[in-house]
Coordinates of C-alpha atoms and ligand atoms in Angstrom, one line a residue:
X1 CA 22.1 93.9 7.8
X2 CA 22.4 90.9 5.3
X3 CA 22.2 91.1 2.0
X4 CA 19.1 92.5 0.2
X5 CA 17.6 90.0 -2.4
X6 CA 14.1 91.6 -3.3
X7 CA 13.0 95.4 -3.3
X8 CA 9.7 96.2 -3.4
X9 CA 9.7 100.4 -4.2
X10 CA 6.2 102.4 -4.3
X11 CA 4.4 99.4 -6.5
X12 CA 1.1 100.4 -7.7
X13 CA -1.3 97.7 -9.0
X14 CA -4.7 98.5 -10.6
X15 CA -7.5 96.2 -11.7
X16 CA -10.2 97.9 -14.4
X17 CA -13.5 96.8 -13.7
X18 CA -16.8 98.0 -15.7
X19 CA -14.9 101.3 -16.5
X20 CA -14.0 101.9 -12.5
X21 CA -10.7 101.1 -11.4
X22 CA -9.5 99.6 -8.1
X23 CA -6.0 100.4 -6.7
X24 CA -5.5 97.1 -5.1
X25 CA -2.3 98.1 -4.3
X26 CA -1.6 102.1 -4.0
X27 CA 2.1 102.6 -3.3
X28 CA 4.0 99.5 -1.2
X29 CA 7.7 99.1 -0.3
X30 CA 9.2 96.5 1.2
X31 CA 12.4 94.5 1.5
X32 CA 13.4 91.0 1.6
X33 CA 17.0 89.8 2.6
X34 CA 18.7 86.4 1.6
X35 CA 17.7 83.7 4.2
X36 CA 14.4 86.1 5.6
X37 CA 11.1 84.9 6.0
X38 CA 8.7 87.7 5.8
X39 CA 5.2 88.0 6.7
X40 CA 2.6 89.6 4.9
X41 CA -0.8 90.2 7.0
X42 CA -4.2 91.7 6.5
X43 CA -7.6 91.1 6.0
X44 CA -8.9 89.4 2.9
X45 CA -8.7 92.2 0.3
X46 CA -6.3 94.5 1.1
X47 CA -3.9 93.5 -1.6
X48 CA -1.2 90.8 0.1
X49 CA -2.1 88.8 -2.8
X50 CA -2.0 91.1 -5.7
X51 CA 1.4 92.4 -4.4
X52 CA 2.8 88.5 -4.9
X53 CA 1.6 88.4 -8.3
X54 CA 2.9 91.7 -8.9
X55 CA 6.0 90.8 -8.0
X56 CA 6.0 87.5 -10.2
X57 CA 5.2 89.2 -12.8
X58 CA 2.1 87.2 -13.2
X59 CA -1.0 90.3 -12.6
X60 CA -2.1 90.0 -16.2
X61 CA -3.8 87.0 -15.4
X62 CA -6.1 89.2 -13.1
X63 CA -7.3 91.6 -15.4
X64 CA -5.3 94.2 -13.9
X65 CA -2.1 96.1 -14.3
X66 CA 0.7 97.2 -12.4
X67 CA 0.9 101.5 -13.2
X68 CA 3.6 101.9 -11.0
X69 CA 6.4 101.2 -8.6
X70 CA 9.3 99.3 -9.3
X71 CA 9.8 95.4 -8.3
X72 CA 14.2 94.9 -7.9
X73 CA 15.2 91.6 -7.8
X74 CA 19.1 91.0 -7.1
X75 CA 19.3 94.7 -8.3
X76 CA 17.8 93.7 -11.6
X77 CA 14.8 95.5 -12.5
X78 CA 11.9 92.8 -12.9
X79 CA 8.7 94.9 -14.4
X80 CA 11.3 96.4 -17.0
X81 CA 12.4 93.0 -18.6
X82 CA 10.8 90.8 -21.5
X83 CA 8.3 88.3 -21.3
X84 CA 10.9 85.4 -21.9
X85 CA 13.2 86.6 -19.3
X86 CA 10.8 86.7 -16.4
X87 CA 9.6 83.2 -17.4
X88 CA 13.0 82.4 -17.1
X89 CA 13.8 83.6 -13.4
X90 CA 10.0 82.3 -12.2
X91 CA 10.4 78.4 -11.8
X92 CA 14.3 78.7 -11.6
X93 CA 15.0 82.1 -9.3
X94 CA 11.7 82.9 -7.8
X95 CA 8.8 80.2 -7.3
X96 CA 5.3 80.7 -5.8
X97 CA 2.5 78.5 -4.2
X98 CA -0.9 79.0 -4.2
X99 CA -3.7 78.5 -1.7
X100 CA -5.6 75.8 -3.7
X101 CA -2.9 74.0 -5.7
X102 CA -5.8 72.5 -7.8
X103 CA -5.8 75.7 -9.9
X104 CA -2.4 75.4 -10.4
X105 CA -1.4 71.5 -11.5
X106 CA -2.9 70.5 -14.2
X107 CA -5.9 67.7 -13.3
X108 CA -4.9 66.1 -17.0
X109 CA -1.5 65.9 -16.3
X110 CA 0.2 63.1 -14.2
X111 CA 1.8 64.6 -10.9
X112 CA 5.5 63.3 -12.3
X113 CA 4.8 64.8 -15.9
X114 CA 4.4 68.0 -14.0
X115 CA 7.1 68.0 -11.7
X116 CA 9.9 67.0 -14.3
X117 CA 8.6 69.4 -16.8
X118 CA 10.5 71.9 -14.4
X119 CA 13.0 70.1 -14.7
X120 CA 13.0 69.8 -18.5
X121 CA 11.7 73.5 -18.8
X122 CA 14.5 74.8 -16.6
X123 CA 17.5 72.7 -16.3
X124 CA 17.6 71.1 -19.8
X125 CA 17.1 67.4 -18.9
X126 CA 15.8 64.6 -20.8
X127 CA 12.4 62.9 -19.7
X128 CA 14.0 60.2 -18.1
X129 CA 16.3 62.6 -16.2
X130 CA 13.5 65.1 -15.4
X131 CA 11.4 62.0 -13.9
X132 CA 14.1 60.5 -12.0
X133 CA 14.7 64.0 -10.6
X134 CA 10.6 64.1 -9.8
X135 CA 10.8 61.4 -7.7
X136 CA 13.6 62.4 -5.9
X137 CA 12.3 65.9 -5.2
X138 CA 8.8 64.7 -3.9
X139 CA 10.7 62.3 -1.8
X140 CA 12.3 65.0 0.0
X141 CA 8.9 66.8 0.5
X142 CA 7.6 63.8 2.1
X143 CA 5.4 62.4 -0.3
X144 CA 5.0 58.8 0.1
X145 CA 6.0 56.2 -2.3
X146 CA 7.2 58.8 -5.3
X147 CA 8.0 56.4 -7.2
X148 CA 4.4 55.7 -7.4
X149 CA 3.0 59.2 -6.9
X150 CA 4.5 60.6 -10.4
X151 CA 1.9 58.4 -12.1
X152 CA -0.9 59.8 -10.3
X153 CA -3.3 62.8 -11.5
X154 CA -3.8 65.8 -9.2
X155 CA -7.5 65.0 -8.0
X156 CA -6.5 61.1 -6.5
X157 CA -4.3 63.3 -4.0
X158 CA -5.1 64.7 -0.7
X159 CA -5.2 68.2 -0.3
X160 CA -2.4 68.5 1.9
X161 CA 0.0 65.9 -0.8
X162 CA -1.8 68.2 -3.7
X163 CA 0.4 71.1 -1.8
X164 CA 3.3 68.9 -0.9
X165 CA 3.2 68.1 -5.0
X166 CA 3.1 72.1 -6.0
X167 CA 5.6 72.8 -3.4
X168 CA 8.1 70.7 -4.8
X169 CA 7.7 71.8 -8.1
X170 CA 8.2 75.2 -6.4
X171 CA 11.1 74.8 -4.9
X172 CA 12.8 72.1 -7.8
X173 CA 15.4 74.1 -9.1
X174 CA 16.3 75.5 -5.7
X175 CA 15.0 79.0 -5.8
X176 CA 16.4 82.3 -3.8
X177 CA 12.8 83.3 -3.4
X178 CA 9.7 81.3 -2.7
X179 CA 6.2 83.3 -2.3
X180 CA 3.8 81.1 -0.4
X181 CA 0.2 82.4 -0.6
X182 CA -1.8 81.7 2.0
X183 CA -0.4 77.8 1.3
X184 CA -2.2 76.0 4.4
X185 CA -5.6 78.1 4.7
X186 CA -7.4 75.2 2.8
X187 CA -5.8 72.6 4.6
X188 CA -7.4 71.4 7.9
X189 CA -5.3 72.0 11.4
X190 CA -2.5 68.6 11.4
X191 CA -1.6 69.1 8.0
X192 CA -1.1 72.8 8.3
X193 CA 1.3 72.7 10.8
X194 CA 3.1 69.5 8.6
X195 CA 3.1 71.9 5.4
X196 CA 4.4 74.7 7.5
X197 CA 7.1 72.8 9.2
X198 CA 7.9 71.2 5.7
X199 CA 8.5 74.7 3.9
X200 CA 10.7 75.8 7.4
X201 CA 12.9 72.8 6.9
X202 CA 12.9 73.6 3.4
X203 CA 13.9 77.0 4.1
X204 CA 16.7 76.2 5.9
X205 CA 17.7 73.6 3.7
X206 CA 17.7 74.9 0.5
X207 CA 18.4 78.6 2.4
X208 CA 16.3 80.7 0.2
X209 CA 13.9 83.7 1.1
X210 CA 10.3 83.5 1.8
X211 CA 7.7 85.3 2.0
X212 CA 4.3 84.1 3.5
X213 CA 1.1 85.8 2.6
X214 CA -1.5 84.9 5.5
X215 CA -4.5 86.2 7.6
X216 CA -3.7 83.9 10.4
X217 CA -1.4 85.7 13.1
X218 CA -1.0 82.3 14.4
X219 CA 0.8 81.3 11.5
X220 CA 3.0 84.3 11.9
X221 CA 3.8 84.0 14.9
X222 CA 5.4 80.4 14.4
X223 CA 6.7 81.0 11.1
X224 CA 7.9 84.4 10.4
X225 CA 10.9 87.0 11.7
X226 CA 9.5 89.7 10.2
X227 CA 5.8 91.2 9.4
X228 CA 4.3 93.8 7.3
X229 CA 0.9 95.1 7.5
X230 CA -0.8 96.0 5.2
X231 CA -4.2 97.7 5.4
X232 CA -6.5 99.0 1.8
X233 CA -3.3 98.5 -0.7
X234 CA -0.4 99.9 1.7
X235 CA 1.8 99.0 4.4
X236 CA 1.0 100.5 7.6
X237 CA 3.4 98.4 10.2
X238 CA 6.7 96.6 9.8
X239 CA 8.5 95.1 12.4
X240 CA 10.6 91.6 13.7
X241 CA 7.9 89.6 14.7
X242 CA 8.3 89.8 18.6
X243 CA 8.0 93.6 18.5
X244 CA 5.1 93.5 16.9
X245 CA 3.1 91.2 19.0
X246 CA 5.0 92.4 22.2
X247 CA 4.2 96.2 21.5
X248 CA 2.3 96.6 18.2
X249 CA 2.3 100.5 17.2
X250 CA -0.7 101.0 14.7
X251 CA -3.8 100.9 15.8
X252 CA -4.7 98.1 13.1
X253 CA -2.1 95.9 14.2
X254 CA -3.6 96.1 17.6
X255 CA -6.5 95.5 17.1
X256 CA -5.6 92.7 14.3
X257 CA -3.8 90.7 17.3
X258 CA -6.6 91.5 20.2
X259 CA -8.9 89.5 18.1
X260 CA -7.1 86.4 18.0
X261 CA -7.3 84.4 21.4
X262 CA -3.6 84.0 23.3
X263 CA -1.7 86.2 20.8
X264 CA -2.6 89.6 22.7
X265 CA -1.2 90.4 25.6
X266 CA -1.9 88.4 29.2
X267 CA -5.2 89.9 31.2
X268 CA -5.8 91.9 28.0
X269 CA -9.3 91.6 27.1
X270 CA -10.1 90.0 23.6
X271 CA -11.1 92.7 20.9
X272 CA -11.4 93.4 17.5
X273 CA -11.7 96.0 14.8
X274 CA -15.3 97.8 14.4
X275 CA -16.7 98.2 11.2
X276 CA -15.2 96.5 7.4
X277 CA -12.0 97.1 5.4
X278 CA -13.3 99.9 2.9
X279 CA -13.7 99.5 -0.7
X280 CA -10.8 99.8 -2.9
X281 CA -13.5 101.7 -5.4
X282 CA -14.6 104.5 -2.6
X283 CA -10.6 104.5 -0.3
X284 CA -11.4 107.3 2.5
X285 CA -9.9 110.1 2.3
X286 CA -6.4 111.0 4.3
X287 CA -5.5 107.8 7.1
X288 CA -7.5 104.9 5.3
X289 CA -8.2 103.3 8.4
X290 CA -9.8 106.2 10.1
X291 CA -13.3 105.5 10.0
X292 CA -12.9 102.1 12.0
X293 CA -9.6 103.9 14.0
X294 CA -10.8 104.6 17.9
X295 CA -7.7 106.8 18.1
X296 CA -9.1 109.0 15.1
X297 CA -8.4 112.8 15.0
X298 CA -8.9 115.7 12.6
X299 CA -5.5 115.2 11.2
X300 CA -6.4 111.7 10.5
X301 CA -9.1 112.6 8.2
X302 CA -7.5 115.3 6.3
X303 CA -3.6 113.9 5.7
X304 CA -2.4 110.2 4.9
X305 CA 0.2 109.0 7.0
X306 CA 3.9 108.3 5.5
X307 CA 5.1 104.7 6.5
X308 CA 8.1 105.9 8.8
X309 CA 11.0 104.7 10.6
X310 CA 10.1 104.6 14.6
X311 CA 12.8 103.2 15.9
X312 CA 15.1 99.5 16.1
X313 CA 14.4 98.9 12.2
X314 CA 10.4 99.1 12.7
X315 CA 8.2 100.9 10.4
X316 CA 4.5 102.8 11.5
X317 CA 2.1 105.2 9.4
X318 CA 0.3 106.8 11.7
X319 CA 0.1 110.3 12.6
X320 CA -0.3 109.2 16.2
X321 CA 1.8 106.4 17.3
X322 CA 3.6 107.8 19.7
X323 CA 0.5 109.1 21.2
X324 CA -2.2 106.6 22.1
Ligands
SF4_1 FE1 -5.8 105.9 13.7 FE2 -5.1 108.4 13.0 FE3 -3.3 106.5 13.3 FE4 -4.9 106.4 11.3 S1 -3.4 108.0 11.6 S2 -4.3 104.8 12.5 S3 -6.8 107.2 12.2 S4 -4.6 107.4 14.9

C-alpha cells in the first residue's frame, strides 16, 4: 500500500433549499494514495460533485454546508482550519478543474494575467517573473504560441485551449492533488481524448494524485486505476478498475456498465437501470437503490447496507452481493 495522501471519513454535505434540506452527500469515505488516479462515477446528481467541493473547501459557494465527516489531507485536518490556510493549500497543494472553464477564468482578465497571478499569489514572484512563468507553463500544456496566448481573453479561446488554460493554472505550482470535474464532458470527442491524455502525461510528470469526477465509464476505463460508485450521496462500490468492469458486484455498477456499448461483458446483452435516481429531498428508506434494484428483497427495504470489505481491497454495500 503506498502512501495515503487524502482521507475522506463519513463527509456529510447538505444544501438548505426553501426550508427543506438535501443531503447531497450522506456519509462518504474514501481514500486517495500519492501517484493514484481515482474515479468517481454516477449519475448526474448523486453528489460526485459536491464531494469535490467539499473537499476543497469551496461548498459555501453552493448554498450548502458540510454537517459532517472529516476531510484529512496529509494527516492534517482540512474542514477544521482557517479560511486563509485552506486558500493557501488550494492553488499550491490541491488544485481543481471544472467542467466549463468559462465560469472559472475571468472573461475580463487576459489568459497570462490569470495564469501568473498563481504564480504571484502562491510563489511570491514579481509580474514579470509570474508572466514568464505563464508562458512557460502553457507551453507545456500544449497551448500554441504562449507567448501570444497570455495576451488573449478567455472567450477568443477554444473550448478545449479554454481547458488547457485552467488546467495549467491548476497544475502551476505542481500540486499533490488535482480534482478534475467532469473536465472533458463539454468538449467534443478529439479534444477529449487530447485533454485526457494531457492530464495523464501531466500525472506522471508532475506525479501527483488525481481524482476524476465523470459519468462516462469510457473515460474510466482509459483513465483511472481505481473507481468508486457512488449512488444518492454514498459509495456503494470501490474497486481497481479491471475488477470492476470484469466482475462488477452491486447491482448499480452492473447495470451502470451494461448500458454503455462494448464496456459489458462479450455476448452480454446491452441493459440499463429502470426507473430514475431518487430525490435527495424524499431518499428511500433502507438500500437507496432498491426501488430500481431487480435483485430487491425485504431486507433491502428495511436495513441500509454498510460499504464493506469483499475481498482483494474491493468495497460493496449490498446485503446481497454474494448472492445474485
Ligand atoms: Fe439491490 Fe438489495 Fe443490494 Fe440494494 S441491497 S443493491 S436492493 S440487492
Amino acid at each position: 500500500m503506498g502512501e495515503r495522501i487524502l482521507a475522506v471519513r463519513g463527509l456529510k454535505t447538505h444544501y438548505y433549499i426553501g426550508g427543506r434540506v438535501i443531503k447531497a452527500v450522506d456519509g462518504l469515505d474514501f481514500d486517495l494514495e500519492r501517484g493514484e488516479t481515482l474515479g468517481i462515477v454516477g449519475e448526474s446528481g448523486c453528489g460526485k460533485s459536491t464531494a469535490a467541493l467539499s473537499v476543497m473547501g469551496l461548498i459555501s459557494l453552493r448554498a450548502g454546508r458540510v454537517v459532517g465527516g472529516q476531510v484529512l489531507f496529509k494527516g492534517k485536518s482540512l474542514l477544521a482550519l482557517p479560511g486563509e490556510e485552506m486558500r493557501r493549500i488550494r492553488g499550491s497543494e490541491m488544485s481543481m478543474i471544472f467542467q466549463e472553464p468559462m465560469t472559472s477564468l475571468n472573461p475580463v482578465l487576459t489568459i497570462g494575467r490569470q495564469v501568473s497571478e498563481v504564480f504571484m499569489v502562491h510563489k511570491g514572484m514579481s509580474r514579470r517573473e509570474a508572466l514568464d512563468e505563464a508562458v512557460k507553463i502553457l507551453s507545456q500544456v500544449g497551448i500554441p504560441a504562449p507567448g501570444q496566448m497570455i495576451r488573449e481573453y478567455p472567450h477568443r479561446l477554444s473550448g478545449g485551449m479554454r481547458q488547457r488554460a485552467m488546467i495549467a493554472m491548476a497544475i502551476a505550482c505542481g500540486p499533490d492533488v488535482l480534482i478534475a470535474d467532469e473536465p472533458t464532458s463539454e468538449l467534443d470527442v478529439t479534444v477529449q481524448d487530447q485533454v485526457l491524455r494531457l492530464l495523464r502525461e501531466l500525472k506522471e510528470r508532475i506525479g501527483m494524485a488525481m481524482v476524476l469526477i465523470t459519468h462516462d465509464l469510457g473515460v474510466v476505463a482509459e483513465t483511472v486505476q481505481n473507481v468508486l460508485v457512488m449512488y444518492a450521496g454514498r459509495a456503494v462500490e470501490y474497486s481497481d478498475v479491471s475488477g470492476l468492469f470484469n466482475e462488477p458486484m452491486h447491482p448499480y455498477t452492473k447495470g451502470l456498465i451494461a448500458s454503455v456499448p462494448g464496456l459489458g461483458k462479450a455476448g452480454e446483452k446491452l441493459g440499463g437501470i429502470k426507473g430514475e435516481p431518487p430525490s435527495p429531498l424524499d431518499l428511500p428508506g433502507g438500500c437507496r437503490f432498491h426501488p430500481r434494484c431487480e435483485h430487491a428483497r425485504e431486507i433491502c427495504r428495511i436495513h441500509e447496507p454498510e460499504l464493506v470489505r469483499v475481498g482483494d481491497g474491493r468495497l460493496c454495500a449490498c446485503h446481497l452481493y454474494n448472492d445474485w
